[in-house]
Amino acid sequence: STVVVRNQSEHSAQVQILKASADQKMGKSRVSLKDAVGHPYGSLFELINRKLILVKDESLLAEDELEVPESASTNTLLGKRTINADQPRGDNSGYVDTNTAQKLSEPDICKLKESGLSGEEIIKTLIENSDTFASKTDFAQEKWIKRKEMKYRKRMRIVKSTPQSICEASFRKNKDKICNMRYDS
């Protein structure tokens, strides 16, 4: 059957034919959609090693959140950050970007990805191995986490193909092809 696959990290959508046998191109990688067969519409999947893994935690279905370790920040969740206006935390004025704050090298990060760790676990490992993350401001931490989520945490939602969802996907992909016409016009 035909479905719309919404990529949560890239804010894009594609119309795909759900086949149990073939890999299909999703963004920059080839993905086997056979793992999505049999799951209800609206299911959220995470892409790990070119396979879709169903996200079972109900709290993550409504809002994609990433818990930050207590050593890095106090009482924080991405999107649910509690900021105390009386005590601003961190100061970014002394930072000089020399690419030495991260203890992990690029080959180490590639090994983490190849070992099958989820995007959330990779980001937590990056936070733990960062010399400067704990001293950054709340805003800088949120910005950093969002950038890393875009890179390492690939989430996709399978949506039923309706005229509205197909028009939205076409509009996101290339609005010039459909003459900038939105589904509600």
Coordinates of N, CA and C in Angstrom, one line a residue:
S1 N 0.8 -1.2 0.0 CA 0.0 0.0 0.0 C 0.9 1.2 0.0
T2 N 0.3 2.3 -0.4 CA 1.0 3.6 -0.5 C 0.9 4.3 0.9
V3 N 2.0 4.8 1.4 CA 2.0 5.6 2.7 C 2.8 6.8 2.5
V4 N 2.7 7.7 3.4 CA 3.5 8.9 3.5 C 4.4 8.7 4.7
V5 N 5.7 8.9 4.5 CA 6.7 8.7 5.6 C 7.2 10.1 5.9
R6 N 7.0 10.5 7.1 CA 7.4 11.8 7.6 C 8.7 11.7 8.4
N7 N 9.8 12.3 7.9 CA 11.1 12.3 8.5 C 11.1 13.4 9.6
Q8 N 11.1 13.0 10.9 CA 11.0 13.9 12.0 C 12.2 14.8 12.1
S9 N 13.4 14.3 11.8 CA 14.6 15.0 12.0 C 14.9 16.0 10.9
E10 N 14.5 15.7 9.7 CA 14.7 16.6 8.5 C 13.5 17.4 8.2
H11 N 12.4 17.2 8.9 CA 11.2 17.9 8.6 C 10.8 17.8 7.1
S12 N 10.8 16.6 6.7 CA 10.4 16.3 5.3 C 9.5 15.1 5.2
A13 N 8.9 14.9 4.1 CA 7.9 13.8 3.9 C 8.1 13.3 2.5
Q14 N 7.9 12.0 2.4 CA 7.9 11.3 1.1 C 6.8 10.3 1.0
V15 N 6.3 10.2 -0.3 CA 5.3 9.2 -0.6 C 6.0 8.0 -1.0
Q16 N 5.7 6.8 -0.3 CA 6.4 5.6 -0.6 C 5.4 4.5 -0.7
I17 N 5.8 3.5 -1.5 CA 5.0 2.3 -1.6 C 5.6 1.3 -0.6
L18 N 4.8 0.8 0.3 CA 5.2 -0.1 1.4 C 5.4 -1.5 0.8
K19 N 6.6 -1.9 0.6 CA 6.9 -3.2 0.1 C 7.7 -4.0 1.2
A20 N 7.4 -5.2 1.3 CA 8.1 -6.0 2.3 C 9.4 -6.6 1.7
S21 N 9.7 -6.4 0.4 CA 10.9 -7.0 -0.1 C 12.0 -6.1 -0.5
A22 N 11.8 -4.9 -0.9 CA 12.9 -4.0 -1.4 C 13.2 -2.9 -0.5
D23 N 14.5 -2.5 -0.5 CA 14.9 -1.3 0.2 C 14.5 -0.1 -0.6
Q24 N 14.2 1.0 0.1 CA 13.8 2.2 -0.6 C 14.6 3.4 -0.1
K25 N 14.8 4.4 -1.0 CA 15.6 5.5 -0.6 C 14.8 6.5 0.2
M26 N 15.3 6.8 1.4 CA 14.7 7.8 2.3 C 15.8 8.8 2.7
G27 N 15.7 10.0 2.1 CA 16.7 11.0 2.4 C 18.0 10.6 1.8
K28 N 19.0 10.4 2.6 CA 20.4 10.1 2.2 C 20.7 8.6 2.3
S29 N 19.8 7.8 2.8 CA 20.1 6.4 3.0 C 19.0 5.5 2.5
R30 N 19.4 4.3 2.3 CA 18.4 3.3 1.8 C 17.9 2.5 3.0
V31 N 16.5 2.4 3.1 CA 15.9 1.9 4.3 C 15.0 0.7 3.8
S32 N 14.9 -0.3 4.6 CA 14.0 -1.4 4.4 C 12.7 -1.1 5.2
L33 N 11.6 -0.8 4.5 CA 10.3 -0.5 5.1 C 9.5 -1.7 5.5
K34 N 10.1 -2.9 5.4 CA 9.4 -4.1 5.7 C 9.1 -4.2 7.2
D35 N 9.9 -3.5 8.0 CA 9.7 -3.5 9.5 C 8.4 -2.7 9.8
A36 N 7.9 -1.9 8.9 CA 6.7 -1.0 9.2 C 5.5 -1.8 8.8
V37 N 5.6 -2.9 8.1 CA 4.4 -3.6 7.7 C 3.7 -4.2 8.9
G38 N 2.4 -4.0 9.0 CA 1.7 -4.6 10.1 C 1.5 -3.7 11.3
H39 N 2.2 -2.5 11.3 CA 2.0 -1.6 12.4 C 0.9 -0.6 12.0
P40 N 0.2 0.0 13.0 CA -0.8 1.0 12.7 C -0.3 2.3 12.1
Y41 N -1.1 3.0 11.4 CA -0.7 4.3 10.9 C -0.4 5.2 12.1
G42 N 0.6 6.1 11.9 CA 0.9 7.0 13.0 C 2.0 6.5 13.9
S43 N 2.5 5.2 13.6 CA 3.6 4.6 14.4 C 4.9 5.4 14.1
L44 N 5.7 5.5 15.2 CA 6.9 6.2 15.1 C 8.1 5.2 15.1
F45 N 9.0 5.4 14.2 CA 10.1 4.4 14.1 C 11.4 5.2 14.1
E46 N 12.4 4.6 14.7 CA 13.8 5.2 14.7 C 14.6 4.3 13.7
L47 N 15.4 5.0 12.9 CA 16.3 4.3 11.9 C 17.6 4.0 12.6
I48 N 17.9 2.7 12.7 CA 19.2 2.2 13.3 C 19.7 1.2 12.4
N49 N 20.9 1.4 11.9 CA 21.6 0.5 10.9 C 20.7 0.1 9.8
R50 N 20.1 1.1 9.1 CA 19.2 0.9 8.0 C 18.0 0.1 8.2
K51 N 17.6 -0.1 9.5 CA 16.4 -0.8 9.9 C 15.5 0.1 10.7
L52 N 14.2 0.0 10.5 CA 13.3 0.8 11.3 C 12.9 0.0 12.6
I53 N 13.1 0.6 13.7 CA 12.8 0.1 15.0 C 11.7 0.9 15.6
L54 N 10.6 0.2 16.0 CA 9.4 0.8 16.5 C 9.8 1.4 17.9
V55 N 9.4 2.7 18.0 CA 9.5 3.4 19.3 C 8.3 3.1 20.1
K56 N 8.5 2.4 21.2 CA 7.4 1.9 22.1 C 7.1 2.8 23.2
D57 N 8.0 3.6 23.6 CA 7.7 4.5 24.8 C 6.7 5.5 24.4
E58 N 5.5 5.5 25.1 CA 4.4 6.4 24.8 C 4.8 7.9 25.0
S59 N 5.7 8.2 25.9 CA 6.0 9.6 26.1 C 6.8 10.2 24.9
L60 N 7.4 9.3 24.2 CA 8.2 9.8 23.0 C 7.3 9.9 21.8
L61 N 6.1 9.3 21.8 CA 5.2 9.4 20.6 C 4.6 10.8 20.5
A62 N 4.3 11.4 21.6 CA 3.7 12.8 21.6 C 4.7 13.8 21.3
E63 N 5.8 13.8 21.9 CA 6.9 14.8 21.8 C 8.2 14.1 21.9
D64 N 9.1 14.3 20.9 CA 10.4 13.7 20.9 C 11.3 14.5 21.9
E65 N 11.7 13.8 22.9 CA 12.4 14.4 24.0 C 13.7 13.6 24.2
L66 N 14.7 14.3 24.7 CA 16.0 13.7 25.0 C 16.4 14.1 26.4
E67 N 16.6 13.1 27.3 CA 17.0 13.5 28.6 C 18.5 13.8 28.6
V68 N 18.8 14.8 29.3 CA 20.2 15.2 29.4 C 20.7 14.7 30.8
P69 N 21.9 14.1 30.9 CA 22.4 13.6 32.1 C 22.5 14.7 33.2
E70 N 22.3 14.3 34.5 CA 22.3 15.3 35.6 C 23.6 16.0 35.7
S71 N 24.7 15.3 35.3 CA 26.0 16.0 35.4 C 26.2 17.2 34.4
A72 N 25.4 17.1 33.4 CA 25.5 18.2 32.4 C 24.6 19.4 32.7
S73 N 23.4 19.1 33.2 CA 22.4 20.1 33.5 C 21.5 19.6 34.6
T74 N 20.8 20.5 35.2 CA 19.9 20.2 36.3 C 18.5 20.3 35.8
N75 N 17.6 19.3 36.0 CA 16.2 19.3 35.7 C 15.9 19.7 34.3
T76 N 16.6 19.0 33.3 CA 16.4 19.4 31.9 C 15.8 18.2 31.1
L77 N 15.0 18.6 30.2 CA 14.6 17.7 29.1 C 14.5 18.6 27.9
L78 N 14.8 18.1 26.8 CA 14.7 18.9 25.6 C 13.3 19.3 25.4
G79 N 13.0 20.6 25.2 CA 11.7 21.0 25.0 C 10.9 21.3 26.3
K80 N 11.4 20.7 27.4 CA 10.8 20.9 28.7 C 11.8 21.5 29.7
R81 N 12.6 22.4 29.3 CA 13.7 22.9 30.1 C 13.2 23.9 31.1
T82 N 13.6 23.7 32.3 CA 13.2 24.7 33.4 C 14.3 25.6 33.6
I83 N 14.1 26.9 33.2 CA 15.1 27.9 33.3 C 14.8 28.8 34.5
N84 N 15.7 29.0 35.4 CA 15.6 29.8 36.6 C 16.1 31.2 36.2
A85 N 15.2 32.2 36.1 CA 15.6 33.5 35.7 C 16.5 34.2 36.7
D86 N 16.5 33.8 38.0 CA 17.3 34.4 39.0 C 18.7 34.0 38.9
Q87 N 19.0 32.8 38.4 CA 20.4 32.3 38.3 C 20.7 31.8 36.9
P88 N 21.1 32.7 36.0 CA 21.4 32.2 34.7 C 22.6 31.3 34.8
R89 N 22.6 30.2 34.1 CA 23.7 29.2 34.1 C 24.5 29.3 32.9
G90 N 25.8 29.3 33.1 CA 26.7 29.2 32.0 C 27.1 30.6 31.4
D91 N 28.2 30.6 30.6 CA 28.6 31.8 30.0 C 29.4 31.4 28.7
N92 N 29.0 31.8 27.6 CA 29.6 31.4 26.4 C 30.7 32.4 25.9
S93 N 30.9 33.5 26.6 CA 31.8 34.6 26.2 C 33.2 34.1 26.0
G94 N 33.7 33.1 26.8 CA 35.1 32.7 26.7 C 35.4 31.6 25.7
Y95 N 34.4 31.2 25.0 CA 34.6 30.0 24.1 C 35.4 30.5 22.8
V96 N 36.4 29.7 22.5 CA 37.1 29.8 21.2 C 37.0 28.4 20.6
D97 N 36.3 28.3 19.4 CA 36.1 26.9 18.8 C 37.3 26.4 18.2
T98 N 38.0 25.5 18.9 CA 39.2 24.9 18.4 C 39.0 23.4 18.1
N99 N 37.8 22.9 18.2 CA 37.4 21.5 17.9 C 38.2 20.6 18.8
T100 N 38.5 21.0 20.0 CA 39.2 20.1 21.0 C 38.3 19.8 22.2
A101 N 37.1 20.4 22.3 CA 36.2 20.1 23.4 C 35.6 18.7 23.4
Q102 N 35.5 18.1 22.3 CA 34.9 16.8 22.1 C 36.1 15.7 22.2
K103 N 36.0 14.8 23.2 CA 37.0 13.8 23.4 C 37.0 12.7 22.4
L104 N 35.8 12.5 21.8 CA 35.6 11.4 20.8 C 36.0 12.0 19.4
S105 N 36.7 11.1 18.7 CA 37.1 11.5 17.3 C 36.0 11.0 16.3
E106 N 36.2 11.4 15.1 CA 35.2 11.0 14.1 C 35.1 9.5 13.9
P107 N 36.3 8.8 13.9 CA 36.2 7.3 13.8 C 35.5 6.7 15.0
D108 N 35.7 7.3 16.2 CA 35.0 6.7 17.4 C 33.5 6.9 17.2
I109 N 33.0 8.0 16.7 CA 31.6 8.3 16.6 C 31.0 7.3 15.5
C110 N 31.8 7.1 14.4 CA 31.3 6.1 13.4 C 31.2 4.7 14.0
K111 N 32.1 4.4 14.8 CA 32.0 3.0 15.5 C 30.8 2.9 16.4
L112 N 30.4 4.0 17.0 CA 29.2 4.0 17.8 C 28.0 3.8 17.0
K113 N 28.0 4.5 15.8 CA 26.8 4.4 14.9 C 26.8 2.9 14.3
E114 N 27.9 2.4 14.0 CA 27.9 1.0 13.4 C 27.6 0.0 14.4
S115 N 27.9 0.2 15.7 CA 27.6 -0.8 16.7 C 26.1 -1.0 17.0
G116 N 25.3 -0.1 16.4 CA 23.9 -0.3 16.6 C 23.2 0.6 17.7
L117 N 24.0 1.5 18.3 CA 23.4 2.4 19.3 C 22.3 3.3 18.7
S118 N 21.4 3.6 19.5 CA 20.3 4.5 19.1 C 20.9 5.9 19.1
G119 N 20.2 6.8 18.4 CA 20.6 8.2 18.3 C 20.7 8.8 19.6
E120 N 19.7 8.5 20.5 CA 19.7 9.1 21.9 C 20.9 8.7 22.7
E121 N 21.3 7.4 22.5 CA 22.5 6.9 23.3 C 23.8 7.6 22.7
I122 N 23.9 7.8 21.4 CA 25.0 8.5 20.8 C 25.1 9.9 21.3
I123 N 24.0 10.6 21.4 CA 24.0 12.0 21.8 C 24.4 12.1 23.3
K124 N 23.9 11.1 24.1 CA 24.3 11.1 25.5 C 25.8 10.9 25.7
T125 N 26.3 10.0 24.8 CA 27.8 9.8 24.9 C 28.5 11.0 24.5
L126 N 28.1 11.7 23.4 CA 28.7 13.0 23.0 C 28.7 14.0 24.1
I127 N 27.5 14.1 24.9 CA 27.4 15.0 26.0 C 28.4 14.7 27.1
E128 N 28.5 13.4 27.4 CA 29.4 13.0 28.5 C 30.9 13.2 28.1
N129 N 31.2 13.2 26.8 CA 32.6 13.4 26.4 C 32.9 14.8 25.9
S130 N 32.0 15.7 26.2 CA 32.2 17.1 25.8 C 32.7 17.9 27.1
D131 N 33.8 18.6 26.9 CA 34.4 19.4 28.0 C 33.6 20.6 28.3
T132 N 32.9 21.1 27.3 CA 32.3 22.5 27.4 C 30.7 22.4 27.6
F133 N 30.1 21.3 27.4 CA 28.6 21.2 27.4 C 28.0 21.7 28.7
A134 N 28.6 21.3 29.8 CA 28.0 21.6 31.1 C 28.1 23.1 31.5
S135 N 29.1 23.8 30.9 CA 29.2 25.2 31.2 C 28.5 26.1 30.2
K136 N 27.9 25.6 29.2 CA 27.1 26.4 28.2 C 25.8 26.9 28.8
T137 N 25.3 27.9 28.2 CA 24.0 28.4 28.7 C 22.9 27.4 28.3
D138 N 21.7 27.6 28.9 CA 20.6 26.7 28.5 C 20.3 26.8 27.1
F139 N 20.2 28.0 26.5 CA 19.9 28.1 25.1 C 20.9 27.4 24.2
A140 N 22.2 27.6 24.6 CA 23.3 27.0 23.8 C 23.2 25.4 23.9
Q141 N 22.8 24.9 25.0 CA 22.7 23.5 25.2 C 21.5 22.9 24.3
E142 N 20.4 23.6 24.3 CA 19.2 23.2 23.5 C 19.6 23.3 22.0
K143 N 20.3 24.3 21.6 CA 20.7 24.4 20.2 C 21.6 23.3 19.8
W144 N 22.6 23.0 20.7 CA 23.5 21.9 20.4 C 22.8 20.6 20.3
I145 N 21.9 20.3 21.2 CA 21.2 19.0 21.2 C 20.3 18.9 20.0
K146 N 19.6 20.0 19.6 CA 18.8 19.9 18.4 C 19.7 19.6 17.1
R147 N 20.9 20.2 17.1 CA 21.7 20.0 15.9 C 22.2 18.5 15.9
K148 N 22.5 18.0 17.1 CA 23.0 16.6 17.1 C 21.8 15.6 16.8
E149 N 20.6 16.0 17.3 CA 19.4 15.1 16.9 C 19.2 15.1 15.4
M150 N 19.4 16.2 14.8 CA 19.2 16.2 13.3 C 20.2 15.3 12.6
K151 N 21.4 15.2 13.2 CA 22.4 14.4 12.6 C 22.4 12.9 13.0
Y152 N 22.1 12.6 14.3 CA 22.2 11.2 14.7 C 20.9 10.5 15.1
R153 N 19.8 11.2 15.3 CA 18.6 10.6 15.7 C 17.5 10.7 14.6
K154 N 17.5 9.7 13.7 CA 16.6 9.7 12.6 C 15.3 9.0 13.0
R155 N 14.2 9.8 13.0 CA 12.9 9.3 13.4 C 11.9 9.5 12.2
M156 N 11.1 8.5 12.0 CA 10.2 8.5 10.9 C 8.8 8.1 11.4
R157 N 7.8 8.7 10.9 CA 6.4 8.4 11.2 C 5.7 8.0 10.0
I158 N 5.0 6.8 10.0 CA 4.3 6.3 8.9 C 2.8 6.8 9.0
V159 N 2.4 7.5 8.0 CA 1.1 8.2 8.0 C 0.3 7.6 6.8
K160 N -1.0 7.5 7.0 CA -1.9 7.0 5.9 C -1.9 8.0 4.8
S161 N -1.9 7.5 3.6 CA -1.9 8.4 2.4 C -3.3 8.9 2.1
T162 N -3.5 10.1 2.4 CA -4.8 10.8 2.1 C -4.5 11.9 1.2
P163 N -5.4 12.5 0.5 CA -5.1 13.6 -0.4 C -4.4 14.7 0.3
Q164 N -4.7 15.0 1.6 CA -4.1 16.0 2.4 C -2.6 15.7 2.6
S165 N -2.4 14.5 3.1 CA -1.0 14.1 3.4 C -0.1 14.0 2.2
I166 N -0.6 13.6 1.1 CA 0.1 13.6 -0.2 C 0.5 15.0 -0.6
C167 N -0.5 15.9 -0.5 CA -0.3 17.3 -0.9 C 0.8 17.9 0.0
E168 N 0.7 17.7 1.3 CA 1.7 18.2 2.2 C 3.1 17.7 1.9
A169 N 3.2 16.4 1.6 CA 4.5 15.8 1.3 C 5.0 16.4 0.0
S170 N 4.2 16.6 -1.0 CA 4.6 17.2 -2.3 C 5.0 18.6 -2.1
F171 N 4.3 19.4 -1.2 CA 4.6 20.8 -1.0 C 5.9 20.9 -0.2
R172 N 6.2 20.0 0.7 CA 7.5 20.0 1.4 C 8.7 19.6 0.5
K173 N 8.4 18.7 -0.4 CA 9.5 18.2 -1.2 C 9.9 19.2 -2.3
N174 N 8.9 19.6 -3.1 CA 9.2 20.6 -4.2 C 7.9 21.3 -4.5
K175 N 7.7 22.5 -3.8 CA 6.5 23.2 -4.0 C 6.3 23.9 -5.4
D176 N 7.4 24.0 -6.1 CA 7.3 24.6 -7.4 C 6.7 23.6 -8.4
K177 N 6.9 22.3 -8.2 CA 6.3 21.3 -9.0 C 4.7 21.3 -9.0
I178 N 4.2 21.7 -7.8 CA 2.7 21.7 -7.7 C 2.2 23.2 -7.7
C179 N 3.0 24.1 -8.3 CA 2.7 25.5 -8.4 C 2.4 26.2 -7.1
N180 N 3.1 25.9 -6.1 CA 3.0 26.4 -4.7 C 1.6 26.3 -4.2
M181 N 0.9 25.2 -4.6 CA -0.5 25.0 -4.2 C -0.5 24.1 -2.9
R182 N -1.1 24.7 -1.9 CA -1.1 23.9 -0.6 C -2.4 23.1 -0.6
Y183 N -2.5 22.2 0.4 CA -3.7 21.3 0.4 C -4.9 22.1 0.8
D184 N -4.8 23.2 1.5 CA -6.0 23.9 1.9 C -6.4 25.0 0.9
S185 N -5.8 25.1 -0.3 CA -6.2 26.1 -1.2 C -7.3 25.7 -2.2

